[in-house]
């Protein structure tokens, strides 16, 4: 599933370059041009995709930090 | 006077909130600069969104859509929705984890520790700070312009030279003072609370403005019919604004790199470290693209409608209008002083929610990377560390305000150059987190290459004077037009990878410390 999510992110980035509607002025519902509607859909798809990513691609190694004790190492050198 | 009263009331509310949050201050340096890692999901979402969205999200997006059409949304908003959340997930969570574990407050601390090299801090310091300064100036100058524009005619005798409006220098001084007071007393917690309030204000006002303007220019019964009527006028008079026919396809593609700058913004880095836990990031990662859509989509539509909207047979916004005045002009003519005042407050909210984080961040960098790093940290009590941080915040605000008085208008052209510089450094933070083979020499090569490429292309653009500068690459018998960010980033990656591969690998101890889960 992890790979499906990351492949979907790449697909979304490709869809973001929607050259096929570049010169198309068709209006959806008489209000929104199709070139804008497609990008609104991309924004919604991004939210859905990132929601799935927090489920299937979550970096669990970061959680270990919370349960482990704080290191005494000082930030930075010296 | 109505507009001034609304702006004044808004600033007073903001001050009250900032000062109230200071009552929760725990008196330590970590609390002042990182809110003791206590920020929950909602505050983190609002802080990150408020910090990454500047006044451009409201007035700039409308102005760009007025000139370029609907393509602006794809260029800046939907791309940011994908890339910003990608940065929060891939960079933010890991940075939080390492920062929590090793006690970082600033980016430079992280890079010094990750590379085991002191010099990288000295190299990065002027670049990171230098790229934030123009960004700060844009905010301060814009805030002065917003208040001046909103109050024209209020004091015809006192401020005759500025057509009766509060002069820029005084308006900017008030804004800097308000931000300084709540950052000085409230630190990061005050900033997070103020950002949450301000982000709510500009999001709500954006939607309200959209509805009022749609109803004002449609001339029909009901919002839906008004929106259809407003769009129909554009289809008739300026059909090109409903497409991207005037936009270069390759430019559009290369613009996708710009949002990567979020991965290297020092103020965003500091906000990441304030999170209570790794889980805290989930809400910002998911909701950030939706928030961008809520703010940008109405503004882009208003900008497109402005090209053809009429009132009593006259165009509301003339074609030769000064950039970034389209939205205030529409509001002034269609909504009256109350919404005008509220919109001014909303624009100020967007500006100030970025300014506060940047002031605090620069103060933190000077405190941690200069004072505490070069003098023995143990010499300082927590009270003294907070004092240093506050002193630096005051100094940065004073310097920024002082520079803004010179009215460097050309600073507005710097915005995209700042982003390009931070994007160029993105490969460094990505490699530091995900590539064990990154070496100190590779990091130096990357930073120096970005600095060199950036300076060269910036000079080519007449030091920002040519706002429409693009890098031209001869290919396939034609000139490929692209944003300068592409050659900068490509050179950055090549330098980082090539030099890392031809130099000795980093010590095993470093690899084990930063990649504990993977085999060496």
Coordinates of C-alpha atoms in Angstrom, one line a residue:
Chain A
X1 CA 0.0 0.0 0.0
X2 CA 2.9 2.3 0.8
X3 CA 4.1 2.1 -2.8
X4 CA 0.6 2.7 -4.1
X5 CA 0.4 5.9 -2.1
X6 CA 3.8 7.2 -3.4
X7 CA 3.0 6.2 -7.0
X8 CA -0.3 8.1 -6.6
X9 CA 1.6 11.2 -5.4
X10 CA 3.7 11.1 -8.6
X11 CA 0.5 10.6 -10.7
X12 CA -1.1 13.6 -9.0
X13 CA 2.0 15.7 -9.8
X14 CA 1.7 14.6 -13.4
X15 CA -2.1 15.4 -13.4
X16 CA -1.2 18.8 -12.1
X17 CA 0.5 19.5 -15.4
X18 CA -3.0 19.1 -17.1
X19 CA -1.9 20.4 -20.5
X20 CA -4.9 18.8 -22.1
X21 CA -7.2 21.6 -20.7
X22 CA -4.8 24.4 -21.3
X23 CA -6.9 26.3 -23.8
X24 CA -10.3 24.9 -22.9
X25 CA -12.6 27.6 -21.5
X26 CA -15.6 25.2 -20.8
X27 CA -17.5 26.3 -17.8
X28 CA -18.7 23.8 -15.2
X29 CA -22.1 24.8 -13.7
X30 CA -21.7 28.0 -15.6
X31 CA -19.3 29.3 -13.0
X32 CA -15.9 27.5 -12.8
X33 CA -13.7 27.1 -15.9
X34 CA -12.6 23.5 -16.4
X35 CA -8.9 24.4 -16.0
X36 CA -9.6 25.7 -12.5
X37 CA -12.1 22.9 -11.6
X38 CA -9.4 20.3 -12.4
X39 CA -7.0 22.0 -10.0
X40 CA -9.7 22.3 -7.3
X41 CA -10.1 18.5 -7.7
X42 CA -6.3 18.1 -7.4
X43 CA -6.4 20.1 -4.1
X44 CA -9.2 17.8 -2.8
X45 CA -7.3 14.7 -4.1
X46 CA -4.2 15.9 -2.3
X47 CA -6.0 16.0 1.0
X48 CA -7.4 12.5 0.5
X49 CA -4.0 11.2 -0.6
X50 CA -2.2 12.8 2.4
X51 CA -4.9 11.3 4.7
X52 CA -4.1 7.9 3.3
X53 CA -0.3 8.6 3.6
X54 CA -0.7 9.3 7.3
X55 CA -2.2 5.9 7.7
X56 CA 0.0 3.8 5.4
X57 CA 3.2 5.8 5.1
X58 CA 3.6 7.1 8.6
X59 CA 7.3 7.2 9.7
X60 CA 6.9 5.0 12.8
X61 CA 10.5 5.5 13.7
X62 CA 9.5 9.0 14.8
X63 CA 7.1 7.6 17.4
X64 CA 10.0 5.8 19.1
X65 CA 11.4 9.2 20.0
X66 CA 8.3 10.0 22.1
X67 CA 8.5 6.9 24.1
X68 CA 12.3 7.0 24.7
X69 CA 13.9 9.2 27.2
X70 CA 15.3 12.5 26.1
X71 CA 18.9 12.3 25.1
X72 CA 21.3 14.4 27.1
X73 CA 23.1 15.3 23.9
X74 CA 23.3 19.0 23.4
X75 CA 22.0 20.4 20.1
X76 CA 24.9 21.4 17.9
X77 CA 28.6 21.0 18.4
X78 CA 30.1 22.6 21.4
Chain B
X1 CA -12.5 56.7 10.2
X2 CA -14.6 53.5 10.2
X3 CA -11.7 51.5 8.6
X4 CA -9.2 52.9 11.0
X5 CA -11.4 52.0 14.0
X6 CA -11.8 48.4 12.8
X7 CA -8.1 48.1 12.2
X8 CA -7.4 49.6 15.6
X9 CA -9.8 47.2 17.3
X10 CA -8.3 44.2 15.5
X11 CA -4.8 45.2 16.6
X12 CA -6.0 45.7 20.2
X13 CA -7.6 42.2 20.2
X14 CA -4.4 40.7 18.9
X15 CA -2.3 42.4 21.5
X16 CA -4.7 41.2 24.2
X17 CA -4.4 37.6 23.0
X18 CA -0.7 37.7 22.7
X19 CA -0.3 39.2 26.2
X20 CA -2.7 36.7 27.7
X21 CA -0.7 33.8 26.2
X22 CA 2.4 35.2 27.9
X23 CA 0.8 34.3 31.3
X24 CA 1.4 30.7 30.4
X25 CA 5.2 31.4 29.9
X26 CA 7.3 28.9 31.9
X27 CA 10.4 31.1 32.0
X28 CA 12.8 28.9 30.1
X29 CA 14.6 29.4 26.8
X30 CA 13.0 26.2 25.4
X31 CA 9.6 27.5 26.3
X32 CA 10.3 31.0 24.8
X33 CA 11.6 29.6 21.5
X34 CA 9.7 26.3 21.1
X35 CA 6.7 26.5 23.5
X36 CA 8.3 23.5 25.3
X37 CA 7.2 21.2 22.5
X38 CA 3.6 21.6 23.7
X39 CA 1.7 22.7 20.5
X40 CA -1.2 20.4 19.6
X41 CA -2.5 19.5 16.1
X42 CA -4.9 22.4 15.7
X43 CA -2.5 25.1 16.8
X44 CA 0.2 23.6 14.6
X45 CA -2.1 23.5 11.6
X46 CA -3.0 27.1 12.0
X47 CA 0.5 28.2 12.8
X48 CA 2.0 26.5 9.7
X49 CA -0.8 27.7 7.4
X50 CA -0.6 31.2 8.8
X51 CA 3.1 31.3 8.5
X52 CA 3.3 30.0 4.9
X53 CA 0.4 32.2 3.6
X54 CA 1.4 35.8 3.3
X55 CA -0.6 38.8 2.1
X56 CA 0.0 37.4 -1.4
X57 CA -2.6 34.8 -0.8
X58 CA -5.3 37.5 -0.6
X59 CA -4.3 40.5 -2.6
X60 CA -1.5 39.0 -4.7
X61 CA -3.5 36.0 -5.9
X62 CA -6.4 38.4 -6.9
X63 CA -4.0 40.7 -8.8
X64 CA -2.2 37.9 -10.6
X65 CA -5.5 36.3 -11.6
X66 CA -6.6 39.7 -12.9
X67 CA -3.6 39.8 -15.2
X68 CA -2.9 36.1 -15.9
X69 CA -6.3 34.3 -15.5
X70 CA -7.2 31.1 -13.7
X71 CA -3.8 29.5 -14.2
X72 CA -2.5 31.2 -11.1
X73 CA -4.4 28.7 -8.9
X74 CA -2.5 25.8 -10.5
X75 CA 0.7 27.7 -10.5
X76 CA 0.8 28.5 -6.8
X77 CA -2.1 26.9 -4.9
X78 CA -2.7 23.3 -6.0
X79 CA 1.0 22.8 -6.3
X80 CA 1.6 24.0 -2.7
X81 CA -1.2 21.8 -1.5
X82 CA 0.7 18.7 -2.8
X83 CA 4.3 19.9 -2.0
X84 CA 3.8 21.6 1.4
X85 CA 2.2 18.5 2.9
X86 CA 4.9 16.4 1.3
X87 CA 7.5 18.5 3.1
X88 CA 5.6 18.3 6.4
X89 CA 5.4 14.5 6.2
X90 CA 8.9 13.7 4.8
X91 CA 10.9 16.5 6.4
X92 CA 8.9 18.0 9.3
X93 CA 8.1 14.8 11.2
X94 CA 11.7 13.6 11.0
X95 CA 13.1 17.0 11.9
X96 CA 10.8 17.0 14.9
X97 CA 11.9 13.6 16.0
X98 CA 15.6 14.5 15.7
X99 CA 15.1 17.9 17.3
X100 CA 13.2 16.4 20.2
X101 CA 15.9 13.7 20.7
X102 CA 19.0 15.9 20.4
X103 CA 17.6 19.3 21.6
X104 CA 17.7 21.4 18.4
X105 CA 16.1 24.8 18.2
X106 CA 17.5 26.0 14.8
X107 CA 18.4 24.5 11.4
X108 CA 22.0 25.4 11.9
X109 CA 22.2 23.3 15.0
X110 CA 20.8 20.4 13.1
X111 CA 23.2 20.7 10.2
X112 CA 26.2 21.2 12.4
X113 CA 25.4 18.1 14.4
X114 CA 24.4 15.9 11.4
X115 CA 27.6 16.7 9.5
X116 CA 29.8 16.9 12.6
X117 CA 31.2 20.2 11.3
X118 CA 31.2 23.7 12.8
X119 CA 32.0 25.6 9.6
X120 CA 28.7 24.6 7.8
X121 CA 26.9 26.7 10.4
X122 CA 29.1 29.8 9.5
X123 CA 28.4 29.1 5.8
X124 CA 24.6 28.7 6.2
X125 CA 24.1 31.5 8.7
X126 CA 24.4 34.5 6.3
X127 CA 22.4 32.7 3.6
X128 CA 19.5 31.6 5.8
X129 CA 19.3 35.0 7.5
X130 CA 20.0 37.0 4.3
X131 CA 17.1 35.3 2.5
X132 CA 14.6 36.0 5.3
X133 CA 15.4 39.8 5.4
X134 CA 13.7 40.7 2.1
X135 CA 10.8 38.5 3.1
X136 CA 10.4 40.5 6.3
X137 CA 10.8 43.8 4.5
X138 CA 8.0 42.8 2.1
X139 CA 5.7 42.2 5.1
X140 CA 6.6 45.5 6.8
X141 CA 6.3 47.6 3.7
X142 CA 3.0 46.0 2.6
X143 CA 1.5 46.5 6.1
X144 CA 2.3 50.2 5.8
X145 CA 0.7 50.4 2.4
X146 CA -2.4 48.6 3.5
X147 CA -3.1 50.9 6.4
X148 CA -2.2 54.0 4.3
X149 CA -4.6 52.9 1.6
X150 CA -7.4 52.1 4.0
X151 CA -7.3 55.4 5.8
X152 CA -6.9 57.9 2.9
X153 CA -9.0 60.9 3.6
X154 CA -9.3 60.3 7.3
X155 CA -6.8 63.0 8.4
X156 CA -6.8 65.6 5.6
X157 CA -5.0 68.3 7.5
X158 CA -2.6 66.3 9.7
X159 CA -1.4 64.0 6.9
X160 CA -1.9 66.1 3.9
X161 CA 1.2 64.7 2.2
X162 CA -0.3 61.2 2.1
X163 CA -3.8 62.3 1.0
X164 CA -5.1 62.2 4.6
X165 CA -4.1 58.6 5.1
X166 CA -1.9 57.4 8.0
X167 CA 1.7 57.7 6.5
X168 CA 3.6 54.5 5.7
X169 CA 6.3 55.1 8.3
X170 CA 3.8 55.4 11.1
X171 CA 1.6 52.5 10.0
X172 CA 4.6 50.2 9.7
X173 CA 5.8 51.4 13.1
X174 CA 2.5 50.5 14.7
X175 CA 2.5 47.0 13.0
X176 CA 6.1 46.3 14.0
X177 CA 5.3 47.4 17.6
X178 CA 2.3 45.2 17.9
X179 CA 4.1 42.2 16.6
X180 CA 7.1 43.0 18.7
X181 CA 5.0 43.2 21.9
X182 CA 3.3 39.9 21.6
X183 CA 6.4 38.1 20.4
X184 CA 8.5 39.7 23.1
X185 CA 6.2 38.7 25.9
X186 CA 4.6 35.6 24.5
X187 CA 7.4 33.9 22.6
X188 CA 6.5 31.0 20.5
X189 CA 3.3 30.2 22.4
X190 CA 2.1 33.8 21.9
X191 CA 3.1 33.5 18.3
X192 CA 1.2 30.3 17.8
X193 CA -2.0 31.6 19.5
X194 CA -1.8 34.9 17.5
X195 CA -1.2 33.0 14.3
X196 CA -4.3 30.8 15.0
X197 CA -6.5 33.9 15.6
X198 CA -5.0 35.7 12.5
X199 CA -5.4 32.7 10.2
X200 CA -9.0 32.3 11.2
X201 CA -9.6 36.0 10.5
X202 CA -8.1 36.1 7.0
X203 CA -9.8 32.8 6.0
X204 CA -13.2 33.9 7.1
X205 CA -12.8 37.4 5.6
X206 CA -11.7 35.9 2.3
X207 CA -14.9 33.9 2.0
X208 CA -17.1 36.8 3.2
X209 CA -15.4 39.2 0.7
X210 CA -16.0 36.7 -2.1
X211 CA -19.8 36.4 -1.4
X212 CA -20.2 40.2 -1.1
X213 CA -18.3 40.9 -4.3
X214 CA -20.2 38.2 -6.2
X215 CA -23.5 39.6 -5.1
X216 CA -22.3 43.1 -5.9
X217 CA -21.3 42.5 -9.5
X218 CA -23.8 39.8 -10.6
X219 CA -27.0 41.9 -10.5
X220 CA -29.1 38.8 -10.1
X221 CA -31.2 37.2 -7.3
X222 CA -29.1 34.8 -5.2
X223 CA -25.4 34.0 -4.9
X224 CA -25.4 31.1 -7.5
X225 CA -27.0 33.3 -10.2
X226 CA -24.7 36.1 -9.4
X227 CA -21.6 33.9 -9.7
X228 CA -22.9 32.7 -13.1
X229 CA -23.5 36.2 -14.3
X230 CA -20.1 37.4 -13.1
X231 CA -18.4 34.5 -15.0
X232 CA -20.5 35.1 -18.1
X233 CA -19.2 38.6 -18.3
X234 CA -15.7 37.4 -18.4
X235 CA -16.5 34.7 -21.0
X236 CA -17.8 37.5 -23.2
X237 CA -15.1 40.2 -22.6
X238 CA -11.9 38.3 -21.6
X239 CA -12.3 34.6 -22.5
X240 CA -8.5 34.1 -22.3
X241 CA -8.7 34.7 -18.5
X242 CA -10.8 31.5 -18.2
X243 CA -7.9 29.4 -19.7
X244 CA -4.1 29.3 -19.4
X245 CA -3.5 30.2 -23.1
X246 CA -1.2 33.1 -22.1
X247 CA 0.9 31.0 -19.8
X248 CA 4.1 29.0 -20.8
X249 CA 3.6 25.3 -20.1
X250 CA 7.2 24.7 -19.2
X251 CA 7.2 27.7 -16.8
X252 CA 4.1 26.2 -15.2
X253 CA 6.0 22.9 -14.7
X254 CA 9.2 24.5 -13.3
X255 CA 7.1 26.5 -10.8
X256 CA 6.3 23.2 -9.1
X257 CA 9.7 23.5 -7.4
X258 CA 9.0 26.8 -5.7
X259 CA 6.8 25.2 -2.8
X260 CA 9.8 23.0 -1.9
X261 CA 11.2 26.1 -0.2
X262 CA 8.9 25.4 2.7
X263 CA 11.3 22.5 3.5
X264 CA 14.1 24.9 4.2
X265 CA 12.3 28.0 5.7
X266 CA 13.9 28.5 9.1
X267 CA 10.7 29.8 10.6
X268 CA 8.7 26.7 9.5
X269 CA 11.5 24.5 10.8
X270 CA 11.1 26.1 14.2
X271 CA 7.3 25.7 14.1
X272 CA 7.8 22.0 13.4
X273 CA 9.9 21.6 16.5
X274 CA 7.1 23.1 18.7
X275 CA 4.9 20.0 18.1
X276 CA 3.8 18.0 21.1
X277 CA 4.4 14.7 19.3
X278 CA 4.9 13.2 15.8
X279 CA 1.1 12.5 15.7
X280 CA 0.5 16.2 15.9
X281 CA 1.6 16.5 12.3
X282 CA -1.2 14.4 10.9
X283 CA -3.8 17.2 10.9
X284 CA -1.6 19.8 9.2
X285 CA -0.5 17.2 6.6
X286 CA -4.2 16.4 5.7
X287 CA -5.9 19.8 6.0
X288 CA -3.3 22.1 4.7
X289 CA -4.2 21.6 0.9
X290 CA -7.9 22.2 1.8
X291 CA -7.1 25.5 3.6
X292 CA -5.1 26.7 0.7
X293 CA -8.0 25.9 -1.6
X294 CA -10.4 27.8 0.7
X295 CA -8.3 30.9 0.6
X296 CA -7.0 30.9 -3.0
X297 CA -10.0 29.7 -5.0
X298 CA -12.3 32.6 -4.0
X299 CA -9.5 35.2 -4.5
X300 CA -8.6 33.8 -8.0
X301 CA -12.3 33.9 -9.1
X302 CA -12.6 37.5 -7.8
X303 CA -9.5 38.5 -9.7
X304 CA -10.9 36.9 -12.9
X305 CA -14.3 38.6 -12.4
X306 CA -12.6 41.9 -11.8
X307 CA -11.4 42.0 -15.5
X308 CA -15.0 42.5 -16.7
X309 CA -17.1 43.6 -13.7
X310 CA -19.0 46.8 -14.2
X311 CA -20.9 49.2 -12.0
X312 CA -23.2 51.8 -13.6
X313 CA -21.8 50.9 -17.0
X314 CA -18.2 51.6 -15.9
X315 CA -15.4 49.0 -15.3
X316 CA -14.9 48.7 -11.5
X317 CA -11.2 47.9 -12.0
X318 CA -9.5 49.7 -14.9
X319 CA -7.1 47.6 -17.0
X320 CA -4.1 49.8 -16.0
X321 CA -4.7 49.6 -12.3
X322 CA -1.7 49.5 -10.0
X323 CA -0.8 45.8 -9.1
X324 CA -2.3 44.4 -5.9
X325 CA -4.9 47.1 -5.6
X326 CA -7.6 45.2 -7.4
X327 CA -9.2 43.5 -4.4
X328 CA -9.2 46.7 -2.2
X329 CA -10.7 48.6 -5.1
X330 CA -13.5 46.0 -5.6
X331 CA -14.3 46.1 -1.9
X332 CA -14.2 49.9 -1.7
X333 CA -16.7 50.2 -4.6
X334 CA -19.0 47.3 -3.8
X335 CA -19.0 46.8 0.0
X336 CA -18.4 50.1 1.8
X337 CA -16.2 51.0 4.7
X338 CA -17.1 48.3 7.2
X339 CA -16.1 45.4 5.0
X340 CA -13.2 47.5 3.7
X341 CA -11.9 47.8 7.3
X342 CA -12.5 44.1 7.9
X343 CA -10.6 43.2 4.7
X344 CA -7.7 45.5 5.7
X345 CA -7.6 43.7 9.0
X346 CA -7.6 40.3 7.1
X347 CA -4.7 41.4 4.9
X348 CA -2.8 42.6 8.0
X349 CA -3.5 39.3 9.6
X350 CA -2.0 37.4 6.7
X351 CA 1.1 39.7 6.8
X352 CA 1.6 39.6 10.6
X353 CA 1.1 35.8 10.9
X354 CA 4.3 35.4 8.8
X355 CA 6.2 38.4 10.3
X356 CA 5.9 37.2 13.9
X357 CA 7.4 33.7 13.2
X358 CA 10.2 35.2 11.2
X359 CA 11.2 37.7 13.9
X360 CA 11.2 35.1 16.5
X361 CA 13.1 32.7 14.3
X362 CA 15.9 35.2 13.5
X363 CA 16.1 36.0 17.2
X364 CA 16.4 32.3 18.0
X365 CA 19.1 31.8 15.4
X366 CA 21.3 34.6 16.8
X367 CA 20.8 33.4 20.3
X368 CA 21.5 29.7 19.7
X369 CA 23.9 29.8 16.8
X370 CA 26.0 32.8 17.8
X371 CA 25.7 33.5 21.6
X372 CA 25.2 30.0 23.0
X373 CA 27.3 28.3 20.4
X374 CA 30.4 30.4 20.7
X375 CA 30.2 31.2 24.4
X376 CA 29.9 28.4 26.9
X377 CA 26.2 27.6 27.2
X378 CA 26.6 26.7 30.8
X379 CA 27.5 30.3 31.6
X380 CA 23.9 31.3 31.0
X381 CA 20.9 30.9 33.2
X382 CA 17.5 30.2 31.6
X383 CA 16.5 33.8 32.4
X384 CA 19.6 35.1 30.6
X385 CA 18.9 32.9 27.5
X386 CA 15.4 34.3 27.3
X387 CA 16.8 37.8 27.7
X388 CA 19.2 37.3 24.8
X389 CA 16.4 35.9 22.6
X390 CA 14.2 38.9 23.4
X391 CA 17.1 41.4 22.8
X392 CA 17.7 39.9 19.4
X393 CA 14.0 40.0 18.5
X394 CA 13.9 43.7 19.4
X395 CA 17.1 44.3 17.3
X396 CA 15.7 42.4 14.3
X397 CA 12.4 44.3 14.4
X398 CA 14.3 47.6 14.7
X399 CA 16.7 46.8 11.8
X400 CA 13.8 45.6 9.6
X401 CA 11.8 48.7 10.4
X402 CA 14.8 51.0 9.7
X403 CA 15.4 49.3 6.3
X404 CA 11.8 49.6 5.4
X405 CA 12.0 53.4 5.7
X406 CA 14.2 53.5 2.7
X407 CA 11.2 52.3 0.7
X408 CA 13.1 49.7 -1.2
X409 CA 10.2 49.0 -3.6
X410 CA 12.4 46.6 -5.6
X411 CA 12.2 44.3 -2.6
X412 CA 8.8 43.0 -3.9
X413 CA 10.6 41.4 -6.8
X414 CA 12.8 39.6 -4.3
X415 CA 10.0 37.4 -3.1
X416 CA 10.3 34.7 -5.7
X417 CA 14.2 34.9 -5.5
X418 CA 14.0 34.2 -1.7
X419 CA 11.8 31.1 -2.4
X420 CA 14.2 30.0 -5.2
X421 CA 17.2 30.2 -2.8
X422 CA 15.5 28.1 -0.1
X423 CA 14.3 25.6 -2.8
X424 CA 17.9 25.3 -4.0
X425 CA 18.9 24.3 -0.4
X426 CA 16.1 21.7 -0.2
X427 CA 18.3 18.9 -1.5
X428 CA 20.6 19.5 1.5
X429 CA 17.9 18.9 4.1
X430 CA 16.5 16.0 2.2
X431 CA 19.9 14.3 1.9
X432 CA 20.7 15.0 5.5
X433 CA 17.6 13.1 6.6
X434 CA 17.6 10.3 4.0
X435 CA 21.0 9.8 2.5
X436 CA 23.6 8.2 4.8
X437 CA 26.4 8.9 2.2
X438 CA 26.1 12.7 2.5
X439 CA 29.5 14.1 3.4
X440 CA 30.6 17.5 4.8
X441 CA 32.3 18.3 1.5
X442 CA 29.1 17.4 -0.4
X443 CA 27.1 19.8 1.8
X444 CA 29.6 22.6 1.3
X445 CA 29.5 22.0 -2.5
X446 CA 25.7 22.1 -2.4
X447 CA 25.5 25.4 -0.4
X448 CA 28.3 27.1 -2.4
X449 CA 26.8 26.0 -5.7
X450 CA 23.3 27.4 -4.7
X451 CA 24.9 30.7 -3.6
X452 CA 26.9 31.0 -6.8
X453 CA 24.0 30.1 -9.1
X454 CA 21.6 32.3 -7.2
X455 CA 23.9 35.3 -7.4
X456 CA 24.7 34.8 -11.1
X457 CA 21.0 34.5 -12.1
X458 CA 20.0 37.3 -9.8
X459 CA 22.6 39.5 -11.4
X460 CA 21.3 38.4 -14.8
X461 CA 17.8 39.6 -13.8
X462 CA 19.2 43.1 -13.1
X463 CA 19.2 42.3 -9.4
X464 CA 15.5 41.6 -9.4
X465 CA 14.7 44.7 -11.6
X466 CA 13.3 42.4 -14.3
X467 CA 10.4 40.9 -12.5
X468 CA 9.6 38.6 -15.5
X469 CA 13.1 37.2 -15.8
X470 CA 13.3 33.6 -17.0
X471 CA 16.2 31.3 -17.6
X472 CA 16.5 30.4 -21.3
X473 CA 17.9 27.1 -22.4
X474 CA 18.4 26.3 -26.1
X475 CA 16.8 22.8 -26.7
X476 CA 15.2 21.1 -29.7
X477 CA 15.8 24.0 -31.9
X478 CA 14.0 26.4 -29.6
X479 CA 14.5 28.4 -26.4
X480 CA 13.0 26.6 -23.3
X481 CA 11.7 29.2 -20.9
X482 CA 12.0 28.2 -17.2
X483 CA 12.0 29.7 -13.7
X484 CA 15.6 30.2 -12.4
X485 CA 14.7 27.8 -9.6
X486 CA 15.2 24.8 -11.9
X487 CA 18.9 25.4 -12.9
X488 CA 19.6 26.3 -9.3
X489 CA 18.1 23.1 -7.9
X490 CA 19.6 20.9 -10.6
X491 CA 23.1 22.3 -9.9
X492 CA 22.5 21.9 -6.2
X493 CA 21.6 18.2 -6.5
X494 CA 24.5 17.5 -8.9
X495 CA 27.1 19.2 -6.6
X496 CA 25.8 17.5 -3.5
X497 CA 25.7 14.0 -4.9
X498 CA 28.9 14.2 -7.0
X499 CA 31.1 15.6 -4.3
X500 CA 29.7 13.3 -1.6
X501 CA 30.5 10.3 -3.8
X502 CA 34.1 11.3 -4.4
X503 CA 34.9 12.1 -0.8
X504 CA 35.3 9.8 2.2
X505 CA 32.0 8.5 3.7
X506 CA 30.9 10.0 7.0
X507 CA 32.0 8.3 10.2
X508 CA 30.0 5.2 11.3
X509 CA 29.2 6.9 14.5
X510 CA 27.3 9.7 12.6
X511 CA 25.5 7.2 10.5
X512 CA 24.4 5.1 13.6
X513 CA 23.3 8.3 15.4
X514 CA 21.1 9.6 12.6
X515 CA 20.0 6.3 10.9
X516 CA 19.6 3.9 13.9
X517 CA 17.0 1.7 12.1
X518 CA 19.0 0.9 9.0
X519 CA 22.0 -1.4 8.6
X520 CA 25.3 0.5 8.2

